[in-house]
Short mmCIF file of C-alpha atoms in Angstrom, two decimals:
data_model
loop_
_atom_site.label_atom_id
_atom_site.label_comp_id
_atom_site.label_asym_id
_atom_site.label_seq_id
_atom_site.Cartn_x
_atom_site.Cartn_y
_atom_site.Cartn_z
CA ALA A 1 42.07 -54.14 -15.08
CA TYR A 2 44.80 -51.63 -15.94
CA GLY A 3 47.69 -51.84 -18.41
CA GLN A 4 49.19 -51.09 -21.79
CA THR A 5 47.16 -51.56 -24.96
CA GLY A 6 47.08 -55.21 -26.04
CA SER A 7 48.20 -56.55 -22.65
CA GLY A 8 45.03 -58.61 -22.03
CA LYS A 9 42.68 -56.43 -19.95
CA THR A 10 39.45 -57.30 -21.78
CA TYR A 11 40.45 -60.98 -21.76
CA THR A 12 41.19 -60.81 -18.01
CA MET A 13 37.90 -59.09 -17.18
CA GLY A 14 35.87 -61.29 -19.52
CA SER A 15 34.00 -58.33 -20.97
CA GLY A 16 34.37 -59.57 -24.54
CA ASN A 17 32.65 -62.53 -26.20
CA ASN A 18 32.66 -65.49 -23.80
CA THR A 19 30.86 -67.95 -26.10
CA GLY A 20 32.63 -71.29 -26.36
CA LYS A 21 35.40 -70.47 -23.90
CA LEU A 22 36.94 -73.15 -21.71
CA GLU A 23 36.50 -72.90 -17.93
CA GLU A 24 40.09 -71.70 -17.43
CA GLU A 25 39.65 -68.98 -20.08
CA ILE A 26 36.65 -67.29 -18.43
CA GLY A 27 37.37 -63.81 -17.07
CA VAL A 28 36.62 -61.96 -13.84
CA ILE A 29 33.12 -60.62 -14.64
CA PRO A 30 31.53 -64.00 -15.57
CA ARG A 31 33.18 -65.55 -12.49
CA VAL A 32 31.76 -62.81 -10.24
CA MET A 33 28.29 -63.42 -11.69
CA ALA A 34 28.51 -67.19 -11.08
CA ASP A 35 29.82 -66.63 -7.54
CA ILE A 36 26.96 -64.26 -6.65
CA TYR A 37 24.31 -66.76 -7.70
CA ALA A 38 26.13 -69.67 -6.03
CA ARG A 39 26.08 -67.73 -2.74
CA LEU A 40 22.41 -66.78 -3.13
CA ARG A 41 21.35 -70.43 -3.31
CA GLY A 42 21.95 -70.78 0.42
CA THR A 43 20.05 -67.70 1.60
CA SER A 44 16.39 -67.23 2.52
CA LYS A 45 16.60 -63.43 2.32
CA GLN A 46 14.72 -61.56 -0.40
CA THR A 47 17.30 -60.39 -2.94
CA SER A 48 16.99 -58.10 -5.95
CA ILE A 49 19.76 -57.57 -8.50
CA ARG A 50 20.07 -54.83 -11.12
CA VAL A 51 22.81 -54.32 -13.70
CA SER A 52 23.98 -51.51 -15.95
CA TYR A 53 26.78 -51.41 -18.52
CA ILE A 54 28.33 -48.16 -19.70
CA GLU A 55 31.41 -46.95 -21.53
CA VAL A 56 33.32 -43.68 -21.33
CA TYR A 57 34.30 -42.77 -24.90
CA ASN A 58 36.02 -39.43 -25.56
CA GLU A 59 34.69 -38.16 -22.19
CA GLU A 60 31.12 -39.05 -23.17
CA ILE A 61 29.11 -41.68 -21.27
CA LYS A 62 27.24 -44.25 -23.37
CA ASP A 63 24.64 -46.74 -22.13
CA LEU A 64 25.71 -50.03 -23.73
CA LEU A 65 22.47 -51.82 -22.79
CA HIS A 66 20.41 -49.04 -24.40
CA PRO A 67 22.63 -47.70 -27.24
CA ALA A 68 19.90 -45.39 -28.54
CA THR A 69 20.12 -43.26 -25.36
CA PRO A 70 21.85 -39.94 -26.26
CA SER A 71 25.06 -39.27 -24.31
CA LYS A 72 23.86 -35.73 -23.58
CA SER A 73 20.94 -37.11 -21.55
CA ILE A 74 23.30 -38.95 -19.16
CA ALA A 75 24.65 -37.03 -16.17
CA ILE A 76 26.67 -37.91 -13.06
CA ARG A 77 24.86 -37.04 -9.82
CA GLU A 78 25.89 -37.34 -6.18
CA LYS A 79 23.28 -38.15 -3.53
CA ALA A 80 23.34 -36.56 -0.08
CA SER A 81 24.72 -39.88 1.22
CA GLY A 82 27.74 -39.54 -1.09
CA THR A 83 26.54 -42.28 -3.45
CA ILE A 84 27.28 -41.61 -7.12
CA VAL A 85 24.42 -42.30 -9.56
CA LEU A 86 24.17 -42.00 -13.33
CA SER A 87 21.03 -40.10 -14.27
CA GLY A 88 19.74 -41.29 -17.66
CA VAL A 89 21.31 -44.75 -17.54
CA ARG A 90 18.67 -47.48 -17.28
CA GLU A 91 19.35 -50.44 -15.02
CA GLU A 92 18.00 -53.88 -15.93
CA VAL A 93 16.52 -56.17 -13.27
CA VAL A 94 17.92 -59.70 -13.57
CA GLY A 95 16.37 -62.86 -12.21
CA SER A 96 19.01 -65.43 -13.11
CA LEU A 97 22.66 -65.99 -13.98
CA GLU A 98 21.64 -66.54 -17.62
CA ASP A 99 19.91 -63.11 -17.70
CA MET A 100 23.06 -61.41 -16.44
CA GLN A 101 25.31 -63.25 -18.90
CA ARG A 102 23.03 -62.28 -21.78
CA LEU A 103 23.15 -58.58 -20.84
CA LEU A 104 26.96 -58.68 -20.61
CA GLU A 105 27.17 -60.22 -24.08
CA GLU A 106 24.66 -57.74 -25.56
CA GLY A 107 26.41 -54.73 -24.05
CA SER A 108 29.85 -55.93 -25.16
CA LEU A 109 28.66 -55.93 -28.79
CA SER A 110 28.03 -52.17 -28.52
CA ARG A 111 31.50 -51.29 -27.21
CA THR A 112 33.70 -49.03 -29.30
CA VAL A 113 36.52 -51.18 -30.73
CA ALA A 114 39.03 -50.40 -33.51
CA GLY A 115 42.36 -51.63 -34.86
CA THR A 116 45.76 -50.00 -34.22
CA LEU A 117 49.30 -51.07 -35.11
CA MET A 118 49.61 -52.65 -31.65
CA ASN A 119 46.18 -54.27 -31.29
CA ASN A 120 43.68 -55.15 -34.04
CA GLN A 121 40.82 -55.35 -31.50
CA SER A 122 41.69 -52.36 -29.30
CA SER A 123 39.08 -51.12 -26.80
CA ARG A 124 38.68 -47.39 -27.48
CA SER A 125 36.76 -46.71 -24.26
CA HIS A 126 36.72 -47.47 -20.55
CA SER A 127 33.82 -49.79 -19.70
CA ILE A 128 32.05 -50.33 -16.37
CA PHE A 129 29.70 -53.27 -15.75
CA SER A 130 27.82 -52.47 -12.53
CA ILE A 131 25.90 -54.91 -10.34
CA THR A 132 23.65 -53.50 -7.61
CA MET A 133 22.30 -55.91 -4.98
CA GLU A 134 19.65 -55.28 -2.32
CA GLN A 135 18.80 -57.85 0.32
CA ARG A 136 16.03 -57.82 2.92
CA GLY A 137 15.28 -60.20 5.77
CA PHE A 138 15.44 -60.72 9.53
CA GLY A 139 14.60 -57.07 10.16
CA GLU A 140 17.48 -55.56 8.17
CA ALA A 141 18.17 -54.25 4.67
CA LEU A 142 21.56 -54.46 3.00
CA SER A 143 22.80 -53.02 -0.28
CA ALA A 144 26.03 -53.42 -2.22
CA LYS A 145 27.39 -52.25 -5.54
CA PHE A 146 30.09 -53.82 -7.71
CA HIS A 147 31.84 -51.83 -10.42
CA LEU A 148 33.72 -54.20 -12.73
CA VAL A 149 35.97 -52.01 -14.83
CA ASP A 150 37.79 -52.78 -18.09
CA LEU A 151 40.02 -49.76 -18.67
CA ALA A 152 41.20 -48.86 -22.16
CA GLY A 153 44.95 -49.40 -22.55
CA SER A 154 47.58 -46.68 -22.23
CA GLU A 155 48.99 -45.82 -25.66
CA ARG A 156 51.90 -44.05 -27.30
CA ALA A 157 50.95 -42.52 -30.66
CA LYS A 158 54.43 -43.21 -32.10
CA ARG A 159 53.95 -46.96 -31.64
CA THR A 160 50.22 -47.34 -32.34
CA GLY A 161 50.39 -45.22 -35.52
CA ASN A 162 47.21 -43.43 -34.47
CA VAL A 163 46.15 -40.33 -36.40
CA GLY A 164 42.90 -38.38 -36.71
CA VAL A 165 40.01 -39.94 -34.77
CA ARG A 166 42.20 -42.73 -33.32
CA LEU A 167 44.68 -40.12 -32.03
CA LYS A 168 41.85 -38.14 -30.38
CA GLU A 169 40.71 -41.37 -28.71
CA SER A 170 44.25 -42.02 -27.45
CA VAL A 171 44.47 -38.57 -25.89
CA SER A 172 41.11 -39.08 -24.15
CA ILE A 173 42.11 -42.57 -22.93
CA ASN A 174 45.44 -41.39 -21.52
CA THR A 175 43.81 -38.35 -19.88
CA GLY A 176 41.35 -40.61 -18.03
CA LEU A 177 44.12 -42.98 -16.93
CA LEU A 178 46.25 -40.05 -15.71
CA ALA A 179 43.29 -38.73 -13.67
CA LEU A 180 42.77 -42.20 -12.18
CA GLY A 181 46.46 -42.39 -11.27
CA ASN A 182 46.27 -38.98 -9.59
CA VAL A 183 43.24 -40.06 -7.51
CA ILE A 184 44.91 -43.30 -6.42
CA SER A 185 48.12 -41.44 -5.54
CA ALA A 186 46.16 -38.89 -3.48
CA LEU A 187 44.24 -41.65 -1.66
CA GLY A 188 47.50 -43.42 -0.85
CA ASP A 189 49.19 -40.26 0.45
CA GLU A 190 48.11 -39.49 4.01
CA LYS A 191 49.02 -35.80 3.59
CA LYS A 192 46.97 -35.34 0.39
CA LYS A 193 44.11 -37.52 1.63
CA ALA A 194 43.26 -34.98 4.29
CA THR A 195 43.03 -32.12 1.76
CA HIS A 196 41.71 -32.80 -1.75
CA ILE A 197 41.09 -35.90 -3.89
CA PRO A 198 40.81 -34.87 -7.59
CA TYR A 199 37.78 -37.01 -8.49
CA ARG A 200 36.39 -34.32 -10.82
CA GLU A 201 39.37 -34.41 -13.20
CA SER A 202 37.57 -36.91 -15.45
CA LYS A 203 34.21 -38.62 -15.81
CA LEU A 204 35.87 -41.98 -15.16
CA THR A 205 37.13 -40.98 -11.70
CA ARG A 206 33.92 -39.12 -10.90
CA MET A 207 31.84 -42.23 -11.60
CA LEU A 208 34.19 -44.42 -9.56
CA GLN A 209 34.37 -41.95 -6.65
CA ASP A 210 32.42 -44.10 -4.19
CA SER A 211 34.30 -47.21 -5.34
CA LEU A 212 37.77 -45.79 -4.77
CA GLY A 213 37.29 -43.98 -1.46
CA GLY A 214 34.88 -44.19 1.47
CA ASN A 215 33.23 -47.47 2.40
CA SER A 216 34.66 -49.52 -0.46
CA ARG A 217 37.28 -52.08 -1.39
CA THR A 218 39.25 -51.67 -4.59
CA VAL A 219 41.21 -54.40 -6.37
CA MET A 220 43.34 -53.58 -9.40
CA VAL A 221 44.74 -56.17 -11.82
CA ALA A 222 47.88 -54.91 -13.58
CA CYS A 223 48.14 -56.53 -17.03
CA LEU A 224 51.68 -56.70 -18.42
CA SER A 225 52.84 -57.49 -21.93
CA PRO A 226 55.39 -60.34 -22.15
CA SER A 227 56.99 -58.78 -25.25
CA ASP A 228 60.50 -57.33 -24.83
CA ALA A 229 59.46 -54.56 -27.24
CA ASN A 230 57.09 -53.30 -24.52
CA PHE A 231 59.63 -53.45 -21.69
CA GLU A 232 59.85 -49.67 -21.25
CA GLU A 233 56.06 -49.33 -20.90
CA THR A 234 55.87 -52.38 -18.60
CA LEU A 235 58.57 -50.97 -16.32
CA ASN A 236 56.84 -47.58 -16.28
#
């Protein structure tokens, strides 16, 4: 989910607190979880599922399921196959939908959130809830990875009133979003695609490298503010 600060990205993705929500209020991540387990009921294949939950805060990666893990011990690695892995981030094996929902809730409590003039519960980091599935049966092995991303909102310091630490966060957020925009533009341009895709411009794009290009499908939800005061940002 991508959009201006306060436009409803965390609500859309469902990466906040989902306790007591009505069916129609549940976001993308809880719906993906429920759909995975609904599909697994009809299969006889052996399936294992692992999850991880991280945030990128001021260009540092934090393990939200294991908050005590130092950011310096987490590194982005690329396998010979082109798969991106996060060394130092611990994945949790899940055996049920309830297990997965619990880990989402626990990780969400550790996210970096603060108030600004435009949003009193503003996400100050990009978060990625990752689901890795491996399935074996009938002489074949399949694997798939879902990255469910709640991006921090684009901000203008003049309107958010950010200073000090909040301003530093804004700069980091906007830098990551700019890098993501550059990667998407390059992937969509046939001329640039043949030369260089700037995945290494930020940790966000580096981590999402194998989810943006290659053998992957990417869906982006653009969240727009209905307020006329935000028209310029919405149009942009």
